[in-house]
Coordinates of C-alpha atoms in Angstrom, one line a residue:
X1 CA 81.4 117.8 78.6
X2 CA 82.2 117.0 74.8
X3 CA 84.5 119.8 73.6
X4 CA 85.5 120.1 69.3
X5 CA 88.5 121.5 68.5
X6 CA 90.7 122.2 65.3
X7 CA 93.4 124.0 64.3
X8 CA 91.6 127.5 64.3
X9 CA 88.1 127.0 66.2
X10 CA 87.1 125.6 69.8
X11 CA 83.7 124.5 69.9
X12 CA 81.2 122.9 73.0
X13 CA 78.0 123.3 74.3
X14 CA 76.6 125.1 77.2
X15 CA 73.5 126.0 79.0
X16 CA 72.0 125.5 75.5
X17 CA 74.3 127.4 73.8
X18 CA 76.8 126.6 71.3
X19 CA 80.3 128.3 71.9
X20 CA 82.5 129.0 69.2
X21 CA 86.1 130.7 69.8
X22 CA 88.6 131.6 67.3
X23 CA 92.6 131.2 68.1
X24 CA 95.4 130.4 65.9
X25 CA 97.6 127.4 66.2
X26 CA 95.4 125.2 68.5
X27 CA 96.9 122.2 68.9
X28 CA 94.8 120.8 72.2
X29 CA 91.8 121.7 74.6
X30 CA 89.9 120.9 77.5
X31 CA 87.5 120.8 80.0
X32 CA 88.7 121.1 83.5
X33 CA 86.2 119.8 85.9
X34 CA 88.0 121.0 89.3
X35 CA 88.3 124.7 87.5
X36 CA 84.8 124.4 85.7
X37 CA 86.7 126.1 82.7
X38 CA 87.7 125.5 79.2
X39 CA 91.5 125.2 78.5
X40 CA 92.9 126.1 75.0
X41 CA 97.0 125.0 74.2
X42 CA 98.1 127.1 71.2
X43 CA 101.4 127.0 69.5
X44 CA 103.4 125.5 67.2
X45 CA 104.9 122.1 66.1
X46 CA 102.8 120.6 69.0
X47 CA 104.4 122.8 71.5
X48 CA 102.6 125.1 73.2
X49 CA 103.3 128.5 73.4
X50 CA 100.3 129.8 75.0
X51 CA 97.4 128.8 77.3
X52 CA 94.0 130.5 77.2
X53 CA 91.0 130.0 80.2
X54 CA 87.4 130.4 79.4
X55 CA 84.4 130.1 81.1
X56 CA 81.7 128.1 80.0
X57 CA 79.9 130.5 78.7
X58 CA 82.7 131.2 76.4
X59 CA 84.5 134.7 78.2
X60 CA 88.5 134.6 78.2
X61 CA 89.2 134.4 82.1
X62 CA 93.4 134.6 81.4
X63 CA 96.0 133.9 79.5
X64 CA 99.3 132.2 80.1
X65 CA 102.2 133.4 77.9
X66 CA 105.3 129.9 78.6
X67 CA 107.6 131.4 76.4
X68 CA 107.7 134.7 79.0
X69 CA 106.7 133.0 81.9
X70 CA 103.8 135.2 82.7
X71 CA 99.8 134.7 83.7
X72 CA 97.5 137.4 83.0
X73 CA 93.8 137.8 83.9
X74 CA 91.2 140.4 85.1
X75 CA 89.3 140.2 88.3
X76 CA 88.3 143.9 89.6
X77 CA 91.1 144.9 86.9
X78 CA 93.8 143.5 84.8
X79 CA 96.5 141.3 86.5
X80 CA 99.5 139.9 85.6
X81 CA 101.8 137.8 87.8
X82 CA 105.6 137.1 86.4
X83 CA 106.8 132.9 87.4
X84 CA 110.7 132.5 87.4
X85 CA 111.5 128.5 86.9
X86 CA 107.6 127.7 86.8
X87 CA 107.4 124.2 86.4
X88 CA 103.2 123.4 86.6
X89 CA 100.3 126.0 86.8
X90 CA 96.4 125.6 87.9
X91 CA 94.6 128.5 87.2
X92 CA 91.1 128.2 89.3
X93 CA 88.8 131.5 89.0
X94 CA 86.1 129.3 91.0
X95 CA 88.5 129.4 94.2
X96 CA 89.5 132.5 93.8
X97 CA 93.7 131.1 93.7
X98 CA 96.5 130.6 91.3
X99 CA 98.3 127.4 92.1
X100 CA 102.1 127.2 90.9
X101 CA 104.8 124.7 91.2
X102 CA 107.9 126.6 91.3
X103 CA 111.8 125.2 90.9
X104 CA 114.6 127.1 92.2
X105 CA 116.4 125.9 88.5
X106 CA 115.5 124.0 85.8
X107 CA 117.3 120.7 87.4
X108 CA 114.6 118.2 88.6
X109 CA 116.6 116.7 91.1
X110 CA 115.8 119.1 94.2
X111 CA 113.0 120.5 96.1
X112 CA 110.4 122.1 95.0
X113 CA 107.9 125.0 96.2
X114 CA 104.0 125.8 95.9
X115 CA 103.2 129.5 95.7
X116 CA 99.8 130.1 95.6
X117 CA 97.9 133.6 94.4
X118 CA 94.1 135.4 95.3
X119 CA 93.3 137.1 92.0
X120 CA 93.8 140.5 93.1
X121 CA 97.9 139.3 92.2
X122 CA 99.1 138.4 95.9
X123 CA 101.1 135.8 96.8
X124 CA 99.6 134.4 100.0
X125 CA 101.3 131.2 100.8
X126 CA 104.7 129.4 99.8
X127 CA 104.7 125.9 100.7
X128 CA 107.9 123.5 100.1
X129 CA 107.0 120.3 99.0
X130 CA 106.9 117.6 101.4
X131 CA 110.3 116.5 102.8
X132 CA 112.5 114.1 100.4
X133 CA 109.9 114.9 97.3
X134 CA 109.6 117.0 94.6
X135 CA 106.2 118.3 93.5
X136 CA 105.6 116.9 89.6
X137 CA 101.8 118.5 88.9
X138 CA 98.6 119.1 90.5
X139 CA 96.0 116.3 89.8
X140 CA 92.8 117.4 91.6
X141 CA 91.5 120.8 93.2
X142 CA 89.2 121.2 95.9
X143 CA 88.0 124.4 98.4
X144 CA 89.6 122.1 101.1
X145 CA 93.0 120.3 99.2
X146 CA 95.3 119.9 96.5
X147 CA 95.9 116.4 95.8
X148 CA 99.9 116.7 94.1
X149 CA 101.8 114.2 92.1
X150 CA 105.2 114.1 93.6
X151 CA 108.2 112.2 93.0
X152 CA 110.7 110.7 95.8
X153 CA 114.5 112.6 95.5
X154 CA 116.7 109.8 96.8
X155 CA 115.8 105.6 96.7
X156 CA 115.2 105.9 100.5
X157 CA 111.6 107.2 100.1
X158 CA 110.4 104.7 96.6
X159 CA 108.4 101.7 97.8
X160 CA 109.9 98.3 97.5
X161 CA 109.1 97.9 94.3
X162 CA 111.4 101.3 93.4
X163 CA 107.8 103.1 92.5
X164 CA 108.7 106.5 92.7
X165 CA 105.9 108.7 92.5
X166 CA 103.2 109.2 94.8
X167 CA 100.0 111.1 95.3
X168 CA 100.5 113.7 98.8
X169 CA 96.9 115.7 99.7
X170 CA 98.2 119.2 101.4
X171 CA 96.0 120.6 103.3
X172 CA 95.5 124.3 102.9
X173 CA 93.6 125.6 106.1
X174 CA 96.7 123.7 107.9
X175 CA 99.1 123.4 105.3
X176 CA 100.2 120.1 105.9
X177 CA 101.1 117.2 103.9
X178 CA 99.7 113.7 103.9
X179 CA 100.7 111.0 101.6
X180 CA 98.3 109.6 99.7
X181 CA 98.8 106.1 97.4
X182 CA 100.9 105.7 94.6
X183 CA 100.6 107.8 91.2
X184 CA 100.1 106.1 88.0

């Protein structure tokens, strides 16, 4: 899906409809394939402040606030869930979840963990990423998996040509990791 955007209006087409939206400072946006939604980046000096979901149709689904570290949305009401250290979000109305990568600090060189939401605001699993790995960002979405960029903590787990990051698919019936290729 082609999607227009400048520094004040986000435009695309859907279902024969042409969707206009109106935000300040947009400096990049979207379409998410896995989510089925429009993402808007808004801030300033090419960093973004704030993130805004829509629909295709063009209805605001949430809004995350990086500067507070905060994710609101409404689903049967408003919502609003409060991230400390959040390092990578997926917002994904279609599967009903909130996907977070999570850091204990702001140092890169240690664990990290996967909460993940319903929309009603409850945290319903907190995964750690796989053993000697951190998790980096969340490439793909489906019902069944996340497929995770992840980077190796120590030179015993890069490959022998010192390739550090790799694509793991975690399960989330079973919660378990498999690794998965290299990341490029």
């Amino acid at each position: 899906m082609k999607i227009d955007y400048s520094d004040r209006m986000v435009i695309w087409e859907w279902d024969a409809s042409v969707i206009k939206i109106e935000l300040p400072d947009i400096i990049h946006a979207e379409y998410h394939k896995d989510e089925n939604i429009v993402i808007v980046y808004s801030g300033e000096n090419f960093i973004s402040k704030t993130i805004f979901y829509y629909s295709l149709e063009g209805k605001l689904l949430g809004q995350q606030n990086l500067l507070e570290g905060t994710l609101d949305w409404n689903h049967n009401g408003k919502h609003q869930v409060i991230f400390q250290h959040l390092h990578h979000l997926r917002f994904n109305p279609n599967n009903q979840r909130i996907f977070s990568i999570l850091r204990s600090s702001s140092n890169f060189d240690i664990p990290s963990e996967l909460e993940i939401y319903n929309l009603e605001g409850e945290k319903i699993y907190q995964i750690e990423s796989p053993a000697g790995f951190t998790m980096l960002y969340i490439s793909e979405i489906s019902k069944e998996k996340l497929r995770i960029v992840c980077e190796a903590l120590k030179e015993d787990y890069f490959d022998k040509y010192g390739r550090s990051d790799f694509y793991f698919n975690l399960d989330l019936e079973t919660r378990k990791w498999v690794k998965d290729g290299f990341a490029y």
